Short mmCIF file of N, CA and C in Angstrom, two decimals:
data_model
loop_
_atom_site.label_atom_id
_atom_site.label_comp_id
_atom_site.label_asym_id
_atom_site.label_seq_id
_atom_site.Cartn_x
_atom_site.Cartn_y
_atom_site.Cartn_z
N UNK A 1 71.25 119.96 118.35
CA UNK A 1 69.74 119.87 118.35
C UNK A 1 69.39 121.61 118.91
N UNK A 2 69.57 121.85 119.33
CA UNK A 2 69.40 123.39 119.44
C UNK A 2 68.43 124.28 117.87
N UNK A 3 70.02 124.31 117.18
CA UNK A 3 70.06 124.97 116.04
C UNK A 3 68.52 124.59 115.61
N UNK A 4 68.01 123.36 116.19
CA UNK A 4 66.83 123.34 115.48
C UNK A 4 65.53 123.74 116.01
N UNK A 5 65.74 123.14 116.83
CA UNK A 5 64.47 123.96 118.05
C UNK A 5 64.95 124.89 117.43
N UNK A 6 65.53 126.41 117.81
CA UNK A 6 65.77 127.41 117.71
C UNK A 6 65.28 127.55 115.34
N UNK A 7 65.59 127.33 115.24
CA UNK A 7 65.45 126.94 113.94
C UNK A 7 63.68 126.73 112.99
N UNK A 8 62.67 125.88 113.98
CA UNK A 8 61.77 125.74 114.38
C UNK A 8 60.48 126.24 114.93
N UNK A 9 61.08 127.27 115.77
CA UNK A 9 60.02 128.39 116.59
C UNK A 9 60.29 129.57 115.86
N UNK A 10 60.96 129.46 115.13
CA UNK A 10 61.19 131.03 114.27
C UNK A 10 60.47 130.99 112.58
N UNK A 11 60.51 129.65 112.71
CA UNK A 11 59.29 129.14 110.80
C UNK A 11 57.36 128.97 111.39
N UNK A 12 57.71 128.30 113.25
CA UNK A 12 56.20 128.78 113.60
C UNK A 12 55.65 129.81 113.89
N UNK A 13 56.03 131.32 114.34
CA UNK A 13 56.35 132.40 114.47
C UNK A 13 55.53 132.49 113.41
N UNK A 14 56.85 132.73 112.60
CA UNK A 14 56.77 132.77 111.21
C UNK A 14 55.21 132.86 110.29
N UNK A 15 54.37 131.23 110.48
CA UNK A 15 53.65 130.81 110.08
C UNK A 15 52.64 130.98 111.08
N UNK A 16 52.56 131.52 112.29
CA UNK A 16 51.94 132.31 112.87
C UNK A 16 51.64 134.21 112.10
N UNK A 17 51.94 134.79 112.13
CA UNK A 17 52.60 135.52 111.62
C UNK A 17 51.46 136.45 109.91
N UNK A 18 51.76 135.19 109.63
CA UNK A 18 51.28 135.04 107.76
C UNK A 18 49.34 134.73 108.03
N UNK A 19 49.30 133.95 109.17
CA UNK A 19 48.30 133.23 109.48
C UNK A 19 47.51 134.26 109.32
N UNK A 20 48.39 134.76 110.58
CA UNK A 20 47.42 135.10 111.30
C UNK A 20 46.43 136.98 110.28
N UNK A 21 47.48 137.01 109.46
CA UNK A 21 48.22 138.49 109.11
C UNK A 21 46.37 138.45 107.54
N UNK A 22 46.77 136.61 106.87
CA UNK A 22 46.03 136.97 106.19
C UNK A 22 44.61 136.29 106.53
N UNK A 23 44.33 135.84 107.75
CA UNK A 23 42.46 135.98 108.14
C UNK A 23 42.00 137.72 108.19
N UNK A 24 40.81 137.26 107.80
CA UNK A 24 40.08 138.41 107.99
C UNK A 24 38.90 138.42 108.97
N UNK A 25 39.01 139.84 108.74
CA UNK A 25 38.57 140.74 109.73
C UNK A 25 36.89 140.58 110.48
N UNK A 26 35.86 139.15 111.33
CA UNK A 26 34.52 139.81 111.33
C UNK A 26 34.18 140.91 111.81
N UNK A 27 33.08 141.35 110.58
CA UNK A 27 31.80 142.21 111.50
C UNK A 27 32.41 142.75 112.18
N UNK A 28 32.03 143.19 113.47
CA UNK A 28 31.21 142.91 115.09
C UNK A 28 29.58 143.09 114.74
N UNK A 29 29.47 142.12 115.39
CA UNK A 29 27.39 142.26 115.05
C UNK A 29 27.53 143.62 116.21
N UNK A 30 26.27 144.34 114.62
CA UNK A 30 25.03 144.97 115.90
C UNK A 30 23.99 144.71 116.52
N UNK A 31 24.49 145.53 117.25
CA UNK A 31 24.59 145.73 119.26
C UNK A 31 22.46 145.26 118.69
N UNK A 32 22.04 145.59 119.15
CA UNK A 32 20.29 144.83 119.77
C UNK A 32 20.16 146.33 120.87
N UNK A 33 18.92 146.78 120.18
CA UNK A 33 18.34 148.16 121.10
C UNK A 33 18.62 147.90 122.23
N UNK A 34 18.41 146.76 123.11
CA UNK A 34 18.65 146.19 124.33
C UNK A 34 19.94 146.97 125.46
N UNK A 35 21.49 146.43 124.48
CA UNK A 35 22.39 146.09 124.85
C UNK A 35 22.70 147.75 124.52
N UNK A 36 22.41 149.39 124.50
CA UNK A 36 22.64 149.95 124.64
C UNK A 36 22.04 150.47 126.21
N UNK A 37 22.90 150.43 126.94
CA UNK A 37 22.53 151.44 128.12
C UNK A 37 23.18 153.17 128.46
N UNK A 38 21.65 152.78 128.23
CA UNK A 38 21.81 153.86 128.67
C UNK A 38 21.66 154.45 129.90
N UNK A 39 20.67 154.67 130.78
CA UNK A 39 20.89 154.58 131.76
C UNK A 39 19.76 155.20 132.70
N UNK A 40 19.09 155.84 131.88
CA UNK A 40 17.62 155.87 131.77
C UNK A 40 16.09 155.91 131.64
N UNK A 41 15.84 156.00 133.53
CA UNK A 41 13.84 155.51 132.55
C UNK A 41 13.00 156.51 132.68
N UNK A 42 11.70 156.50 132.15
CA UNK A 42 10.72 157.38 131.91
C UNK A 42 10.73 157.64 133.00
N UNK A 43 10.23 157.45 134.54
CA UNK A 43 10.31 158.42 135.75
C UNK A 43 11.37 159.41 135.56
N UNK A 44 13.33 158.99 136.09
CA UNK A 44 13.39 159.73 135.84
C UNK A 44 13.60 160.65 134.63
N UNK A 45 13.87 159.98 133.54
CA UNK A 45 13.90 161.86 132.49
C UNK A 45 12.40 162.30 132.18
N UNK A 46 11.32 161.71 133.10
CA UNK A 46 10.09 162.89 133.47
C UNK A 46 10.27 163.94 134.22
N UNK A 47 10.91 163.79 134.82
CA UNK A 47 10.97 165.13 135.84
C UNK A 47 12.36 165.68 135.77
N UNK A 48 13.15 165.50 135.02
CA UNK A 48 14.13 166.56 134.54
C UNK A 48 13.99 167.52 133.56
N UNK A 49 14.41 168.45 133.36
CA UNK A 49 14.34 170.17 131.97
C UNK A 49 14.29 169.68 131.18
N UNK A 50 14.00 169.32 130.05
CA UNK A 50 14.84 167.98 128.51
C UNK A 50 14.11 167.53 128.53
N UNK A 51 13.82 167.90 126.75
CA UNK A 51 12.98 166.79 125.99
C UNK A 51 13.27 165.30 126.08
N UNK A 52 12.71 164.75 125.97
CA UNK A 52 13.29 163.27 125.93
C UNK A 52 12.81 162.50 124.74
N UNK A 53 14.38 162.53 123.65
CA UNK A 53 13.67 161.98 122.68
C UNK A 53 13.67 160.00 122.66
N UNK A 54 12.59 160.05 122.22
CA UNK A 54 12.64 158.23 123.21
C UNK A 54 12.17 157.39 121.87
N UNK A 55 12.53 156.56 121.63
CA UNK A 55 12.52 155.57 121.29
C UNK A 55 12.13 154.54 121.25
N UNK A 56 10.74 153.99 121.32
CA UNK A 56 9.35 152.51 120.78
C UNK A 56 11.44 151.09 120.12
N UNK A 57 11.33 150.13 120.55
CA UNK A 57 11.25 149.74 119.17
C UNK A 57 11.57 148.42 120.48
N UNK A 58 11.57 147.11 119.40
CA UNK A 58 11.60 146.12 119.50
C UNK A 58 12.68 145.04 119.29
N UNK A 59 13.70 143.88 119.93
CA UNK A 59 14.83 143.80 119.51
C UNK A 59 14.72 143.23 118.49
N UNK A 60 13.56 142.35 117.75
CA UNK A 60 14.63 141.55 117.46
C UNK A 60 14.28 142.39 115.52
N UNK A 61 14.02 143.58 115.54
CA UNK A 61 13.69 144.60 114.57
C UNK A 61 14.98 145.01 114.12
N UNK A 62 14.74 144.63 113.12
CA UNK A 62 15.98 144.48 112.05
C UNK A 62 16.68 146.32 111.75
N UNK A 63 15.31 146.60 111.05
CA UNK A 63 15.30 148.07 111.64
C UNK A 63 15.41 149.04 112.72
N UNK A 64 15.77 148.49 113.99
CA UNK A 64 15.86 148.74 114.79
C UNK A 64 16.98 149.31 115.46
N UNK A 65 17.61 147.80 114.91
CA UNK A 65 18.84 147.51 114.60
C UNK A 65 20.18 148.09 114.03
N UNK A 66 19.48 148.46 113.51
CA UNK A 66 20.22 149.74 111.18
C UNK A 66 20.15 150.69 112.01
N UNK A 67 19.02 150.78 112.88
CA UNK A 67 18.73 152.88 113.80
C UNK A 67 19.63 152.85 114.65
N UNK A 68 19.81 152.08 115.55
CA UNK A 68 20.61 152.35 116.95
C UNK A 68 22.29 153.20 117.43
N UNK A 69 22.65 153.05 115.72
CA UNK A 69 23.81 153.34 115.87
C UNK A 69 23.81 155.36 115.18
N UNK A 70 22.33 155.25 114.95
CA UNK A 70 22.20 155.96 113.99
C UNK A 70 21.81 157.26 115.25
N UNK A 71 21.34 156.29 116.46
CA UNK A 71 20.25 157.19 117.29
C UNK A 71 21.46 158.11 118.00
N UNK A 72 22.29 156.93 118.07
CA UNK A 72 24.10 156.94 119.42
C UNK A 72 24.49 158.35 118.55
N UNK A 73 24.90 158.67 118.05
CA UNK A 73 24.94 159.23 117.67
C UNK A 73 24.75 161.06 118.10
N UNK A 74 23.59 161.00 117.19
CA UNK A 74 22.43 162.03 117.95
C UNK A 74 22.37 162.19 119.82
N UNK A 75 22.67 161.10 120.21
CA UNK A 75 22.38 161.37 121.94
C UNK A 75 23.72 162.62 122.42
N UNK A 76 24.25 162.08 121.49
CA UNK A 76 25.68 162.16 121.51
C UNK A 76 26.76 163.84 121.87
N UNK A 77 25.67 164.05 120.22
CA UNK A 77 25.27 165.79 119.57
C UNK A 77 24.26 166.38 120.61
N UNK A 78 23.12 165.84 121.24
CA UNK A 78 22.47 166.60 121.98
C UNK A 78 22.22 166.28 123.63
N UNK A 79 23.74 165.99 124.06
CA UNK A 79 22.85 165.20 125.17
C UNK A 79 23.16 165.98 126.06
N UNK A 80 23.82 167.52 126.16
CA UNK A 80 23.21 168.67 126.59
C UNK A 80 21.92 168.58 127.14
N UNK A 81 21.41 169.26 125.82
CA UNK A 81 19.40 169.16 124.35
C UNK A 81 18.50 168.40 125.29
N UNK A 82 18.84 167.03 125.68
CA UNK A 82 17.79 166.91 125.00
C UNK A 82 18.80 164.79 126.13
N UNK A 83 17.67 163.96 126.99
CA UNK A 83 17.15 162.95 127.24
C UNK A 83 17.72 162.17 126.02
N UNK A 84 17.75 160.78 125.75
CA UNK A 84 17.26 160.37 125.76
C UNK A 84 16.90 158.44 126.15
N UNK A 85 15.98 157.69 125.28
CA UNK A 85 15.22 157.23 126.35
C UNK A 85 14.05 155.88 125.61
N UNK A 86 14.36 155.02 125.14
CA UNK A 86 14.32 152.91 125.04
C UNK A 86 13.90 153.11 125.60
N UNK A 87 12.65 152.17 125.75
CA UNK A 87 11.49 151.79 125.82
C UNK A 87 11.08 150.41 125.13
N UNK A 88 10.96 149.41 125.48
CA UNK A 88 11.57 148.22 125.31
C UNK A 88 10.19 147.81 124.76
N UNK A 89 8.73 147.66 123.20
CA UNK A 89 7.92 147.90 123.47
C UNK A 89 6.99 146.34 124.47
N UNK A 90 8.30 144.76 124.09
CA UNK A 90 7.86 143.83 124.66
C UNK A 90 7.96 143.67 125.51
N UNK A 91 8.58 144.63 126.45
CA UNK A 91 8.50 144.67 127.86
C UNK A 91 6.81 144.78 128.85
N UNK A 92 6.31 143.34 129.15
CA UNK A 92 6.05 144.41 130.53
C UNK A 92 4.99 145.42 130.71
N UNK A 93 6.76 145.77 131.41
CA UNK A 93 6.30 147.06 132.20
C UNK A 93 5.42 148.56 131.65
N UNK A 94 6.03 148.10 130.85
CA UNK A 94 5.73 149.44 129.26
C UNK A 94 4.49 149.18 128.66
N UNK A 95 4.07 148.58 129.30
CA UNK A 95 2.79 147.84 128.18
C UNK A 95 1.60 149.27 127.85
N UNK A 96 1.43 149.84 129.33
CA UNK A 96 1.47 151.51 129.67
C UNK A 96 1.53 152.51 128.81
N UNK A 97 2.34 152.98 128.11
CA UNK A 97 3.35 154.22 127.63
C UNK A 97 2.57 153.12 126.15
N UNK A 98 3.50 151.56 125.69
CA UNK A 98 2.74 151.52 124.34
C UNK A 98 1.65 151.63 124.30
N UNK A 99 0.08 151.39 124.65
CA UNK A 99 -0.57 152.09 124.22
C UNK A 99 -1.64 153.12 124.18
N UNK A 100 -0.46 154.28 124.99
CA UNK A 100 -0.36 155.60 125.08
C UNK A 100 -0.48 156.13 123.69
N UNK A 101 0.38 155.46 122.78
CA UNK A 101 1.43 155.61 122.04
C UNK A 101 0.50 155.46 121.14
N UNK A 102 0.27 154.74 121.47
CA UNK A 102 -0.90 153.14 120.17
C UNK A 102 1.13 153.43 119.09
N UNK A 103 1.69 152.37 119.71
CA UNK A 103 2.67 152.12 118.78
C UNK A 103 1.60 150.59 118.29
N UNK A 104 2.86 150.67 116.82
CA UNK A 104 1.99 149.71 115.76
C UNK A 104 3.29 149.92 115.41
N UNK A 105 4.25 149.76 115.20
CA UNK A 105 6.08 150.29 114.09
C UNK A 105 6.40 150.42 114.69
N UNK A 106 7.76 149.48 114.05
CA UNK A 106 8.96 149.82 114.89
C UNK A 106 9.75 150.92 114.70
N UNK A 107 11.76 151.48 114.70
CA UNK A 107 11.53 152.06 115.64
C UNK A 107 10.64 153.48 115.13
N UNK A 108 9.64 153.64 116.97
CA UNK A 108 8.59 154.49 116.54
C UNK A 108 9.31 155.47 117.84
N UNK A 109 10.19 157.17 116.74
CA UNK A 109 10.50 157.67 117.96
C UNK A 109 9.46 159.17 117.77
N UNK A 110 9.92 159.30 119.06
CA UNK A 110 8.94 160.63 119.54
C UNK A 110 9.66 161.64 120.28
N UNK A 111 9.93 162.94 120.73
CA UNK A 111 9.70 163.84 121.67
C UNK A 111 8.67 164.44 122.52
N UNK A 112 9.11 164.27 123.75
CA UNK A 112 8.01 163.62 124.48
C UNK A 112 8.76 164.96 125.72
N UNK A 113 8.05 166.04 125.97
CA UNK A 113 8.11 166.82 126.76
C UNK A 113 7.51 167.31 127.23
N UNK A 114 7.48 166.01 128.76
CA UNK A 114 6.42 166.77 129.76
C UNK A 114 6.87 168.22 130.57
N UNK A 115 7.81 168.78 130.43
CA UNK A 115 7.30 170.53 130.36
C UNK A 115 6.18 170.93 130.27
N UNK A 116 5.79 171.45 128.99
CA UNK A 116 5.03 171.92 128.41
C UNK A 116 3.62 170.45 127.84
N UNK A 117 4.35 169.62 128.87
CA UNK A 117 3.35 168.20 127.87
C UNK A 117 2.36 168.18 126.80
N UNK A 118 4.14 167.75 125.77
CA UNK A 118 4.41 168.20 124.26
C UNK A 118 4.52 166.78 124.30
N UNK A 119 3.94 166.16 123.01
CA UNK A 119 4.71 164.51 122.17
C UNK A 119 4.89 165.25 120.27
N UNK A 120 5.86 164.82 120.13
CA UNK A 120 5.65 165.27 119.09
C UNK A 120 6.57 164.11 117.90
N UNK A 121 5.81 163.31 117.30
CA UNK A 121 5.75 162.13 116.44
C UNK A 121 7.07 162.05 115.20
N UNK A 122 7.97 161.60 115.44
CA UNK A 122 9.47 161.78 114.20
C UNK A 122 8.91 160.87 113.01
N UNK A 123 8.33 161.36 111.64
CA UNK A 123 7.96 159.81 111.05
C UNK A 123 9.35 159.40 110.57
N UNK A 124 8.58 158.59 110.50
CA UNK A 124 9.89 157.13 109.82
C UNK A 124 11.36 158.07 108.50
N UNK A 125 10.84 158.36 107.72
CA UNK A 125 11.57 158.56 106.86
C UNK A 125 12.98 160.16 107.37
N UNK A 126 12.69 160.49 108.85
CA UNK A 126 13.60 161.35 109.23
C UNK A 126 14.42 160.40 109.74
N UNK A 127 13.84 159.43 110.18
CA UNK A 127 15.59 157.70 110.19
C UNK A 127 16.03 157.57 109.96
N UNK A 128 16.38 157.95 108.49
CA UNK A 128 17.07 157.16 107.75
C UNK A 128 18.97 157.07 108.36
N UNK A 129 19.20 158.78 108.48
CA UNK A 129 20.14 159.62 108.73
C UNK A 129 20.85 160.30 109.58
N UNK A 130 21.57 160.13 110.46
CA UNK A 130 21.95 161.47 111.80
C UNK A 130 21.74 162.84 111.44
N UNK A 131 22.37 162.86 109.91
CA UNK A 131 21.39 165.13 108.78
C UNK A 131 20.28 165.35 109.48
N UNK A 132 19.05 163.69 108.84
CA UNK A 132 18.08 164.33 108.89
C UNK A 132 17.12 163.99 109.97
N UNK A 133 17.54 162.98 111.21
CA UNK A 133 16.78 163.53 112.56
C UNK A 133 17.80 164.44 112.62
N UNK A 134 18.49 164.47 112.63
CA UNK A 134 19.32 165.46 113.76
C UNK A 134 18.64 167.35 113.15
N UNK A 135 18.06 167.44 111.93
CA UNK A 135 17.78 168.87 112.02
C UNK A 135 15.96 168.35 111.89
N UNK A 136 15.46 167.18 112.91
CA UNK A 136 13.84 167.44 113.57
C UNK A 136 14.54 167.85 115.09
N UNK A 137 15.26 167.14 114.98
CA UNK A 137 15.77 167.25 116.77
C UNK A 137 15.79 168.77 117.15
N UNK A 138 16.63 169.86 116.06
CA UNK A 138 16.89 171.40 115.97
C UNK A 138 16.21 171.95 115.89
N UNK A 139 15.13 171.68 115.19
CA UNK A 139 13.76 172.30 114.97
C UNK A 139 12.77 172.27 116.62
N UNK A 140 13.10 170.86 117.03
CA UNK A 140 12.29 170.91 117.83
C UNK A 140 13.06 171.95 119.34
N UNK A 141 14.22 171.74 119.74
CA UNK A 141 15.26 172.68 119.99
C UNK A 141 14.91 173.83 119.86
N UNK A 142 15.19 174.28 119.06
CA UNK A 142 14.94 175.67 118.52
C UNK A 142 13.96 175.79 118.85
N UNK A 143 11.99 175.79 119.21
CA UNK A 143 11.27 175.97 118.66
C UNK A 143 10.97 176.33 121.21
N UNK A 144 11.31 174.66 121.85
CA UNK A 144 11.33 175.25 122.99
C UNK A 144 12.34 176.01 123.53
N UNK A 145 13.21 176.54 123.32
CA UNK A 145 14.02 177.93 123.49
C UNK A 145 13.35 179.36 122.93
N UNK A 146 12.38 179.19 121.78
CA UNK A 146 12.21 180.04 121.39
C UNK A 146 10.88 179.89 122.45
N UNK A 147 9.76 179.63 122.88
CA UNK A 147 9.01 179.22 124.17
C UNK A 147 9.42 179.83 125.45
N UNK A 148 10.43 179.03 125.90
CA UNK A 148 11.38 179.16 127.14
C UNK A 148 11.49 181.18 127.33
N UNK A 149 12.13 181.34 125.46
CA UNK A 149 12.15 182.50 126.04
C UNK A 149 11.54 183.63 125.70
N UNK A 150 9.21 182.92 125.59
CA UNK A 150 8.92 183.34 125.96
C UNK A 150 8.34 184.10 127.58
N UNK A 151 8.89 182.54 127.92
CA UNK A 151 8.10 182.75 129.55
C UNK A 151 9.05 182.90 130.23
N UNK A 152 9.69 183.85 130.09
CA UNK A 152 10.78 184.74 130.70
C UNK A 152 10.42 186.17 130.68
N UNK A 153 10.28 186.25 129.12
CA UNK A 153 9.68 187.61 129.04
C UNK A 153 8.62 188.24 129.74
N UNK A 154 7.23 187.06 129.38
CA UNK A 154 6.40 187.43 130.14
C UNK A 154 6.46 187.52 131.79
N UNK A 155 7.69 187.25 132.81
CA UNK A 155 7.56 188.21 134.30
C UNK A 155 7.29 188.23 134.46
#
């Protein structure tokens, strides 16, 4: 009796291992933009001495969902120089910002620099890859450094 029980347990374990190894691993469901918690509000970001890489999005927008991993990569690379802000265009609290920036498509990306009262729209083709988005962020960052350097030279 004990021998049959042990053999039965061994067979169950082997079947379990075989079934588990044959099961397909399902890909993770892509995250909606609102599921990326950056812990940043517009008011908080505007008070800091960093430009703000701002993304206007809608959770139902498939382009926005596909863009978010690229943005997250860029965010991690530039977190010393830029704040990253996500603005949900469907949230009534953001209606004034959405109207001010005349948002009509998603995602829409701006670099907003409150210190210099500047806003730069990043055209959609530059959102296609981490490399092209990074080049635009670098371009702005380099210009900002030149402006800051000029300010310190003139003082």
